[in-house]
Amino acid sequence: MNLLRRWSPWALLLLALAGLIGPRLTGDAEEIVAPPFARPLWLDRSAPPNRHLLLSTKDLEASLDWQWGPPAGFALTGTYRLPEGASARLSWTGPEGSLVLAELTGAGGRFALDGRDIAFRLRLGLSPFQSPLERLFPEPGPYRLRYEGTTPPEELAADLHLSGGRWGLLGTDQRGRDVFRLFLAGIFVSLLIGLAATLLAALLGTTAGLLGGYLGGAVDGALMRLADLLLALPLLPILMVLAGLWGRGLWQLILILGLFSWMGTARTVRALTLSLREAPFVENLRALGAPTWYILGRHLLPEALPVLLATVTLGVPGAILAEAGLAFLGLSDPRLLSWGRMLHEAHSFGAFTAGAWWILLPPGLGIVTVCLAFLDLGRFLEEKADPRLREETP
Amino acid sequence: MTEIVRLDGVGHLFAGRGGIAPSRALHPLSFSLHESRSLALVGESGSGKTTLLRLILGLEEPTEGTVSLFGADPAAPGEEALRARRRCGYVPQDPFGGLPPTLSVLDAAAEPLLLPGSDIDGALARRQARELLRLCLLEESLWAARAGMSLSGGQRQRVCLARALVTDPDLLLADEPTSMQDSQTRRRLVELLQARSARGKTLLFVTHDLVLARAVTERAVVLLRGRIVEEGPTEDLLSRAIHPYTRALAAALPRLGQPLAAPPPALGPAPPGSCPFVDRCPHRMPACASAPPLRSVAEGRRAACWQEAPQKPTG
Amino acid sequence: MTYWSRRLLGALTVLFFVLTLNFALFRLMPGDPVASLIDPRFSPESKEALRKAYGLDRPQAEQFLLYLKRTVTFDFGLSFISGRPVWQELRNRLPHTVALTGSALALSGLIGTFLGVTAARRRGGLLERATLTAGALSFSFPSFFLQLLLLLLLAVFWPLFPLRGSVSVPAPQGAALIADYLHHLALPVISLVLLSFGSWALYVRNLMVKILGSEPLFLARAKGLPESILLWRHAFRTALPPLLTLVLLSLPGLLSGAVITETVFSLHGVGRFLLESIQGQDYPAAGGAFYLLALVTVASNLLADAAYGMADPRIRFERERRR
């Protein structure tokens, strides 16, 4: 098969698989995993990574070797229970000495400290506007988180999260979500909308083309005038108004895109149907009493199918670009994680001032890749349907 | 004997469109075809043969007169006309448009038996189709090929014939069904048609070739520019034609060892209302400015010529 | 004559359809139709007064006629957001959109035509291959992605151009204002040119290849005319009518592009006005902006037909026959 020697089916297959399996493996894309605009892990080795230090009833001490400047975030959360009358504290020991992070009093409870808390800053003897991170990490070296108390705790669970300025394969966005996970989630939406809207358009266009071409007369006139009309209107503003008024959900978007892109298919199918309508075998079948649906379904549709397949494939990039455009303009459901939406958020929420190109490139390149792949595939199918094209294309 | 096809004063005018004048395909004419008989429609291209076939099949409605097929009006909607049309098999002139391009040869041949509403079992239909494909001399290696591709014109024509015969129609309307065949194959197909006639089936055969018409039909109608110029037993038309046009047709057939007779010079288009042959006729006379009526000239023979029977019919 | 009246009738039909769509869309929304036409913050008395003034108490058919009359005279009502007449807002922004799309169209047309003609002359060369690639790429490159990249590169990492806006804040005075405006306009125009010169060049190249291979040109070459006269005086003149049509036909796409471009670069213009109106549920403003964009599209379609019909009478006949 010649098809398998092309790059596009493989690229699409790979992307589709990544879109289907990826989100299951990597976890919830909406989860906030790191500070905003964290750089990709591989990009900047001088920035610290994410680290967790865990204490439990059994392990009352945890340590790490810190080789970097201060991390981007410092958050300690947990629960504890102490024996009657006991008192304890959590301490932080570094090369320059020891600090008390939290006093544990009473029988038990929870604690939550964050470098951004003013109370925490004040307890460390800092002003409310001073970051505590330099105080906590004055220099590279060994650091230790420790439970110190008169008696061991009955129960203890503590999690110290040191967020670095680096995260994952592609860093994080303005809310601290994993860009790689968002990218994977976006594959599904882009492909689904692109394919579903194009299929809907193909269905509408085929029906209109077959009916118009075969029945002719007033039906044909009305359908083709409608197609002319829709082709003469500016597409994006219409889509914007409809998305703004009708709603922005996944299915509304598919419906809107489908309703406004069937015209090309209708024209192609109509031309083909017209050429077959007068064929002697069709006349003969009609004379023998074959119903219209039979002639359309058994003869005209199979004949139109190869051309149709190419038209549909070549139509997918248009739908994907239109969806991305609408999402980029902020006219899609904010809960719908698509590539266009990612670019919208990157543009609207300060990715530029942060110079966070890693949010920008993956969705953009994703769109370009998918569009080029569908174009390549479509050209291939077109040549199959009409071998004459091969010589004409330069 | 039952009358299968009857035309009464049937004429046809193709409507003009977009400034193009309407064109007359057929002047009002009448003839009939009885059961188990065979009739040839003979004439040059543009004489109205194909239009006549289409009118009989109900593919076109005549602008004048009435067509009756098995006693029904074939172009009328409804069960009666449909039943009449289903008793016909049709081999269209153009074998390229005559076959559905997406079906295999076998499926295309079996299709008329398997239309919606048919109660014929698919396996039975295909058995019948195989039989006919074999009779129409199509090698088995071609049966799986798509009818729209990789078949020569002659092969397609034979598939069209098989497709028309698969329902074992009472009336076969064949529009130049052997025009693309080599002489060997043509002879076998003629035998196939002769065998069919021997079984009492009716045939309406369109051709421009009088010799071929003689091989498969008893009677023939000669058409010229939408008018019947002569009608009679095919044998007589070939050997003792009355109308100068029929004679020219018979003479134009190449015979071994005999040079082709030079065609009479054309004198420009025949003016409307004149005899259709006036521009080429060697026996032209002033009366030919108006079209002669079709008159009975002998037992079972009619001709449309002002000249008094140029050749005495015998018997 | 029938050709022109037919084209005009077609354009009017499209316009009527747009008007009907506009009328229906903004009134068929869930909830009170009045809410889509009158600012919900108004007092009940002024709402009632406006309801009378807009004729919303009349039957739908009468409302439609009234709406037609008002739209044709560019009376779109008051914007909810600014409280000013929508037409005033639009008129204020239209020159900016025209400046953006006009200069982008002119530049990409010039560059594309030059490259296309050159590529057609030196077939198989590096330039031709580059032109073909650029043309293919421009079909699958989302405009906003390229623009965002340009912005990141040329306004953030290497700040040659301003990041946003049509003028600096505070705006400079006098001649400096014009320079400042052009400085802000430069990157958007560059991005639009980058996006469209490829398809232009591709189109011109295909056209010229066809013309250069045609019989009259072959004869002219046989007569020994110099190649440059051949190219620019003969071949290019033949190519001009279709090119003119392409200019007019590419206007709607450019306007769609303007919506996105103005959003990316935060420019003052009709496109961003439409977006902001839709997002702010400012229905009179959205309706007005949409109508204006549709009007420009219909007008350019009509002009394209006119240009083609004028340049090549055969087309008139051809199209007549195809109907």
Tab-separated table of C-alpha atoms in Angstrom, chain C:
chain	number	residue	atom	x	y	z
C	1	MET	CA	-27.648	44.016	-19.249
C	2	THR	CA	-29.182	40.910	-17.746
C	3	TYR	CA	-25.753	39.924	-16.437
C	4	TRP	CA	-25.403	43.065	-14.339
C	5	SER	CA	-28.955	43.109	-13.077
C	6	ARG	CA	-28.624	39.460	-12.157
C	7	ARG	CA	-25.416	40.047	-10.207
C	8	LEU	CA	-26.942	43.010	-8.448
C	9	LEU	CA	-30.026	41.010	-7.598
C	10	GLY	CA	-27.825	38.235	-6.228
C	11	ALA	CA	-25.920	40.674	-4.027
C	12	LEU	CA	-29.153	42.175	-2.748
C	13	THR	CA	-30.450	38.698	-1.945
C	14	VAL	CA	-27.362	37.946	0.105
C	15	LEU	CA	-27.705	41.259	1.882
C	16	PHE	CA	-31.343	40.606	2.617
C	17	PHE	CA	-30.423	37.179	3.979
C	18	VAL	CA	-27.793	38.749	6.226
C	19	LEU	CA	-30.309	41.260	7.500
C	20	THR	CA	-32.872	38.563	8.172
C	21	LEU	CA	-30.281	36.414	9.903
C	22	ASN	CA	-29.197	39.360	11.976
C	23	PHE	CA	-32.764	40.185	12.891
C	24	ALA	CA	-33.682	36.612	13.746
C	25	LEU	CA	-30.508	35.659	15.595
C	26	PHE	CA	-30.598	38.507	18.025
C	27	ARG	CA	-34.304	38.094	18.692
C	28	LEU	CA	-34.572	34.323	18.873
C	29	MET	CA	-32.295	34.131	21.870
C	30	PRO	CA	-33.638	32.657	25.067
C	31	GLY	CA	-35.238	35.213	27.343
C	32	ASP	CA	-36.771	38.605	26.783
C	33	PRO	CA	-36.010	39.893	23.259
C	34	VAL	CA	-36.044	43.364	24.684
C	35	ALA	CA	-33.037	42.437	26.773
C	36	SER	CA	-31.029	41.973	23.619
C	37	LEU	CA	-31.840	45.423	22.299
C	38	ILE	CA	-32.147	47.661	25.325
C	39	ASP	CA	-29.574	47.961	28.031
C	40	PRO	CA	-30.869	45.953	31.015
C	41	ARG	CA	-29.514	48.542	33.415
C	42	PHE	CA	-31.953	51.209	32.298
C	43	SER	CA	-34.860	52.203	34.535
C	44	PRO	CA	-38.290	50.699	33.765
C	45	GLU	CA	-39.564	54.053	32.490
C	46	SER	CA	-36.728	54.610	30.061
C	47	LYS	CA	-36.969	50.947	29.005
C	48	GLU	CA	-40.617	51.504	28.203
C	49	ALA	CA	-39.802	54.677	26.302
C	50	LEU	CA	-37.086	52.912	24.319
C	51	ARG	CA	-39.361	49.954	23.681
C	52	LYS	CA	-41.769	52.400	22.047
C	53	ALA	CA	-38.983	54.184	20.233
C	54	TYR	CA	-37.617	50.899	18.806
C	55	GLY	CA	-41.139	49.735	17.995
C	56	LEU	CA	-40.781	46.580	20.087
C	57	ASP	CA	-44.447	46.762	21.036
C	58	ARG	CA	-45.472	46.306	17.403
C	59	PRO	CA	-45.976	42.979	15.584
C	60	GLN	CA	-42.855	41.093	14.411
C	61	ALA	CA	-43.396	41.824	10.710
C	62	GLU	CA	-43.647	45.528	11.350
C	63	GLN	CA	-40.602	45.349	13.600
C	64	PHE	CA	-38.709	43.686	10.794
C	65	LEU	CA	-39.571	46.448	8.344
C	66	LEU	CA	-38.601	49.040	10.879
C	67	TYR	CA	-35.364	47.197	11.493
C	68	LEU	CA	-34.641	47.069	7.763
C	69	LYS	CA	-35.180	50.780	7.437
C	70	ARG	CA	-32.967	51.572	10.394
C	71	THR	CA	-30.171	49.223	9.333
C	72	VAL	CA	-30.060	50.576	5.811
C	73	THR	CA	-29.509	54.037	7.295
C	74	PHE	CA	-26.789	52.636	9.607
C	75	ASP	CA	-28.859	53.262	12.711
C	76	PHE	CA	-27.922	50.296	14.908
C	77	GLY	CA	-29.018	51.742	18.260
C	78	LEU	CA	-26.912	52.476	21.319
C	79	SER	CA	-24.031	50.345	22.511
C	80	PHE	CA	-24.615	48.863	25.960
C	81	ILE	CA	-20.980	49.231	26.878
C	82	SER	CA	-20.228	52.800	25.862
C	83	GLY	CA	-23.773	54.145	25.641
C	84	ARG	CA	-22.896	55.849	22.367
C	85	PRO	CA	-24.495	55.140	18.988
C	86	VAL	CA	-23.036	51.947	17.534
C	87	TRP	CA	-22.487	53.536	14.136
C	88	GLN	CA	-20.391	56.265	15.734
C	89	GLU	CA	-18.233	53.609	17.389
C	90	LEU	CA	-17.905	51.702	14.125
C	91	ARG	CA	-17.095	54.794	12.089
C	92	ASN	CA	-14.433	55.624	14.582
C	93	ARG	CA	-12.798	52.191	14.160
C	94	LEU	CA	-13.297	51.540	10.470
C	95	PRO	CA	-10.277	53.593	9.254
C	96	HIS	CA	-7.972	51.560	11.462
C	97	THR	CA	-9.243	48.274	10.060
C	98	VAL	CA	-8.993	49.654	6.548
C	99	ALA	CA	-5.416	50.804	7.182
C	100	LEU	CA	-4.480	47.362	8.474
C	101	THR	CA	-6.119	45.249	5.779
C	102	GLY	CA	-5.398	47.694	2.981
C	103	SER	CA	-1.684	47.929	3.569
C	104	ALA	CA	-1.421	44.176	4.156
C	105	LEU	CA	-3.290	43.486	0.916
C	106	ALA	CA	-1.206	45.944	-1.093
C	107	LEU	CA	2.105	44.639	0.216
C	108	SER	CA	1.329	40.944	-0.061
C	109	GLY	CA	-0.143	41.518	-3.511
C	110	LEU	CA	2.972	43.298	-4.732
C	111	ILE	CA	5.431	40.863	-3.193
C	112	GLY	CA	3.364	37.827	-4.177
C	113	THR	CA	2.948	39.000	-7.763
C	114	PHE	CA	6.615	39.731	-8.173
C	115	LEU	CA	7.648	36.381	-6.717
C	116	GLY	CA	4.992	34.531	-8.702
C	117	VAL	CA	6.028	36.066	-12.011
C	118	THR	CA	9.695	35.440	-11.304
C	119	ALA	CA	9.002	31.859	-10.277
C	120	ALA	CA	6.998	31.282	-13.434
C	121	ARG	CA	9.853	32.605	-15.524
C	122	ARG	CA	12.529	30.477	-13.895
C	123	ARG	CA	10.712	27.241	-13.486
C	124	GLY	CA	12.388	24.572	-11.391
C	125	GLY	CA	14.562	27.124	-9.618
C	126	LEU	CA	15.065	27.573	-5.925
C	127	LEU	CA	12.701	30.536	-5.862
C	128	GLU	CA	9.921	28.523	-7.428
C	129	ARG	CA	10.283	25.738	-4.916
C	130	ALA	CA	10.328	28.233	-2.057
C	131	THR	CA	7.195	29.881	-3.439
C	132	LEU	CA	5.370	26.581	-3.675
C	133	THR	CA	6.314	25.664	-0.116
C	134	ALA	CA	5.291	29.048	1.247
C	135	GLY	CA	1.969	28.736	-0.529
C	136	ALA	CA	1.299	25.271	0.873
C	137	LEU	CA	2.304	26.306	4.388
C	138	SER	CA	0.019	29.308	4.434
C	139	PHE	CA	-2.997	27.014	4.111
C	140	SER	CA	-2.279	25.135	7.312
C	141	PHE	CA	-0.714	27.786	9.493
C	142	PRO	CA	-3.163	29.261	11.983
C	143	SER	CA	-2.791	33.015	11.647
C	144	PHE	CA	-2.799	33.649	15.372
C	145	PHE	CA	-0.015	31.149	15.960
C	146	LEU	CA	2.335	32.890	13.567
C	147	GLN	CA	1.354	36.248	15.028
C	148	LEU	CA	1.923	35.080	18.578
C	149	LEU	CA	5.334	33.760	17.583
C	150	LEU	CA	6.244	37.059	15.936
C	151	LEU	CA	5.042	38.918	18.983
C	152	LEU	CA	7.100	36.729	21.288
C	153	LEU	CA	10.215	37.058	19.146
C	154	LEU	CA	10.052	40.691	18.018
C	155	ALA	CA	8.219	42.296	20.918
C	156	VAL	CA	9.378	40.293	23.953
C	157	PHE	CA	12.715	38.584	23.374
C	158	TRP	CA	13.974	41.228	20.975
C	159	PRO	CA	11.740	44.227	21.604
C	160	LEU	CA	11.778	45.962	18.220
C	161	PHE	CA	8.026	46.474	18.186
C	162	PRO	CA	5.447	47.333	20.841
C	163	LEU	CA	3.605	44.437	22.476
C	164	ARG	CA	0.059	45.804	22.198
C	165	GLY	CA	-2.148	48.720	21.207
C	166	SER	CA	-2.593	51.022	18.226
C	167	VAL	CA	-0.667	53.912	19.808
C	168	SER	CA	1.492	54.386	22.874
C	169	VAL	CA	-0.051	55.470	26.148
C	170	PRO	CA	0.171	58.413	26.589
C	171	ALA	CA	0.016	59.197	22.888
C	172	PRO	CA	2.669	61.519	21.471
C	173	GLN	CA	1.711	64.689	19.604
C	174	GLY	CA	2.025	65.832	15.994
C	175	ALA	CA	4.228	64.027	13.527
C	176	ALA	CA	5.482	61.706	16.257
C	177	LEU	CA	1.942	60.361	16.543
C	178	ILE	CA	1.993	59.179	12.940
C	179	ALA	CA	5.357	57.537	13.436
C	180	ASP	CA	4.101	55.917	16.615
C	181	TYR	CA	0.950	54.666	14.851
C	182	LEU	CA	2.992	53.185	12.006
C	183	HIS	CA	5.348	51.586	14.502
C	184	HIS	CA	2.381	49.872	16.142
C	185	LEU	CA	0.907	48.883	12.790
C	186	ALA	CA	4.141	47.433	11.396
C	187	LEU	CA	4.173	44.017	13.066
C	188	PRO	CA	0.492	43.234	12.391
C	189	VAL	CA	0.943	44.149	8.741
C	190	ILE	CA	4.143	42.104	8.490
C	191	SER	CA	2.370	39.111	9.976
C	192	LEU	CA	-0.544	39.378	7.542
C	193	VAL	CA	1.843	39.736	4.612
C	194	LEU	CA	3.790	36.683	5.751
C	195	LEU	CA	0.533	34.769	5.975
C	196	SER	CA	-0.794	35.632	2.550
C	197	PHE	CA	2.065	36.369	0.160
C	198	GLY	CA	2.662	32.640	-0.321
C	199	SER	CA	-0.785	31.860	-1.644
C	200	TRP	CA	-0.618	34.990	-3.797
C	201	ALA	CA	2.681	33.943	-5.286
C	202	LEU	CA	1.374	30.435	-5.851
C	203	TYR	CA	-1.706	31.726	-7.624
C	204	VAL	CA	0.217	34.176	-9.792
C	205	ARG	CA	2.794	31.541	-10.653
C	206	ASN	CA	0.152	29.026	-11.764
C	207	LEU	CA	-1.606	31.701	-13.778
C	208	MET	CA	1.589	32.856	-15.467
C	209	VAL	CA	2.749	29.343	-16.224
C	210	LYS	CA	-0.536	28.762	-17.984
C	211	ILE	CA	-0.371	32.054	-19.883
C	212	LEU	CA	3.291	31.707	-20.828
C	213	GLY	CA	2.537	28.301	-22.287
C	214	SER	CA	-0.423	29.572	-24.304
C	215	GLU	CA	-0.544	29.988	-28.042
C	216	PRO	CA	-0.502	33.819	-28.388
C	217	LEU	CA	2.597	33.980	-26.217
C	218	PHE	CA	4.222	31.255	-28.239
C	219	LEU	CA	3.583	33.292	-31.375
C	220	ALA	CA	4.887	36.472	-29.778
C	221	ARG	CA	8.047	34.642	-28.771
C	222	ALA	CA	8.394	33.253	-32.263
C	223	LYS	CA	8.225	36.817	-33.584
C	224	GLY	CA	11.308	37.519	-31.479
C	225	LEU	CA	9.910	39.956	-28.930
C	226	PRO	CA	12.284	40.557	-26.020
C	227	GLU	CA	11.487	38.391	-23.006
C	228	SER	CA	10.826	41.308	-20.658
C	229	ILE	CA	8.254	42.921	-22.970
C	230	LEU	CA	6.726	39.526	-23.482
C	231	LEU	CA	6.470	38.962	-19.774
C	232	TRP	CA	5.231	42.280	-18.476
C	233	ARG	CA	3.346	43.711	-21.417
C	234	HIS	CA	1.721	40.615	-22.820
C	235	ALA	CA	1.537	37.865	-20.236
C	236	PHE	CA	0.996	40.076	-17.244
C	237	ARG	CA	-1.734	42.061	-18.939
C	238	THR	CA	-3.606	38.830	-19.574
C	239	ALA	CA	-3.184	37.905	-15.935
C	240	LEU	CA	-4.465	41.225	-14.634
C	241	PRO	CA	-8.254	40.650	-14.622
C	242	PRO	CA	-8.102	37.411	-12.638
C	243	LEU	CA	-5.652	39.095	-10.257
C	244	LEU	CA	-8.006	42.003	-9.737
C	245	THR	CA	-10.777	39.568	-8.978
C	246	LEU	CA	-8.578	37.745	-6.527
C	247	VAL	CA	-7.883	41.000	-4.698
C	248	LEU	CA	-11.581	41.602	-4.229
C	249	LEU	CA	-12.362	38.009	-3.379
C	250	SER	CA	-9.650	37.878	-0.747
C	251	LEU	CA	-11.175	40.831	1.112
C	252	PRO	CA	-13.660	38.781	3.182
C	253	GLY	CA	-10.900	36.444	4.308
C	254	LEU	CA	-8.758	39.441	5.201
C	255	LEU	CA	-11.592	40.871	7.283
C	256	SER	CA	-11.927	37.574	9.125
C	257	GLY	CA	-8.171	37.741	9.575
C	258	ALA	CA	-8.492	41.295	10.857
C	259	VAL	CA	-10.673	40.101	13.750
C	260	ILE	CA	-7.907	37.783	14.869
C	261	THR	CA	-5.058	40.166	14.106
C	262	GLU	CA	-6.653	43.026	15.998
C	263	THR	CA	-7.192	40.697	18.940
C	264	VAL	CA	-3.638	39.389	18.982
C	265	PHE	CA	-2.091	42.844	18.770
C	266	SER	CA	-4.829	44.596	20.797
C	267	LEU	CA	-5.465	47.038	17.949
C	268	HIS	CA	-8.301	49.509	17.735
C	269	GLY	CA	-10.611	48.269	14.978
C	270	VAL	CA	-13.933	46.831	13.861
C	271	GLY	CA	-12.876	43.224	14.335
C	272	ARG	CA	-11.918	43.555	17.962
C	273	PHE	CA	-15.020	45.669	18.480
C	274	LEU	CA	-17.107	42.735	17.256
C	275	LEU	CA	-15.316	40.336	19.578
C	276	GLU	CA	-15.605	42.619	22.581
C	277	SER	CA	-19.280	43.228	21.859
C	278	ILE	CA	-19.959	39.511	21.685
C	279	GLN	CA	-18.022	38.839	24.860
C	280	GLY	CA	-19.678	41.753	26.653
C	281	GLN	CA	-23.127	40.711	25.342
C	282	ASP	CA	-23.454	44.120	23.754
C	283	TYR	CA	-25.977	42.911	21.177
C	284	PRO	CA	-26.662	46.132	19.241
C	285	ALA	CA	-22.936	46.647	18.796
C	286	ALA	CA	-22.335	43.018	17.768
C	287	GLY	CA	-25.198	43.175	15.281
C	288	GLY	CA	-23.920	46.418	13.786
C	289	ALA	CA	-20.338	45.213	13.452
C	290	PHE	CA	-21.449	41.930	11.909
C	291	TYR	CA	-23.633	43.751	9.408
C	292	LEU	CA	-20.786	46.064	8.453
C	293	LEU	CA	-18.397	43.145	7.817
C	294	ALA	CA	-21.047	41.307	5.801
C	295	LEU	CA	-21.754	44.453	3.795
C	296	VAL	CA	-18.090	44.822	2.848
C	297	THR	CA	-17.997	41.151	1.816
C	298	VAL	CA	-21.071	41.385	-0.371
C	299	ALA	CA	-19.848	44.612	-1.948
C	300	SER	CA	-16.430	43.151	-2.758
C	301	ASN	CA	-18.056	40.043	-4.257
C	302	LEU	CA	-20.140	42.248	-6.475
C	303	LEU	CA	-17.155	44.355	-7.484
C	304	ALA	CA	-15.164	41.216	-8.238
C	305	ASP	CA	-17.879	40.037	-10.584
C	306	ALA	CA	-18.046	43.460	-12.160
C	307	ALA	CA	-14.287	43.628	-12.637
C	308	TYR	CA	-14.177	40.228	-14.210
C	309	GLY	CA	-17.153	40.826	-16.411
C	310	MET	CA	-15.748	44.147	-17.577
C	311	ALA	CA	-12.297	42.734	-18.319
C	312	ASP	CA	-13.487	39.611	-20.058
C	313	PRO	CA	-16.895	39.635	-21.728
C	314	ARG	CA	-16.701	35.910	-22.335
C	315	ILE	CA	-17.106	35.303	-18.622
C	316	ARG	CA	-20.387	37.135	-18.689
C	317	PHE	CA	-21.625	34.740	-21.308
C	318	GLU	CA	-20.142	31.696	-19.585
C	319	ARG	CA	-21.755	32.441	-16.261
C	320	GLU	CA	-25.000	33.217	-17.973
C	321	ARG	CA	-25.009	29.800	-19.520
C	322	ARG	CA	-24.106	27.978	-16.375
C	323	ARG	CA	-27.098	29.330	-14.467
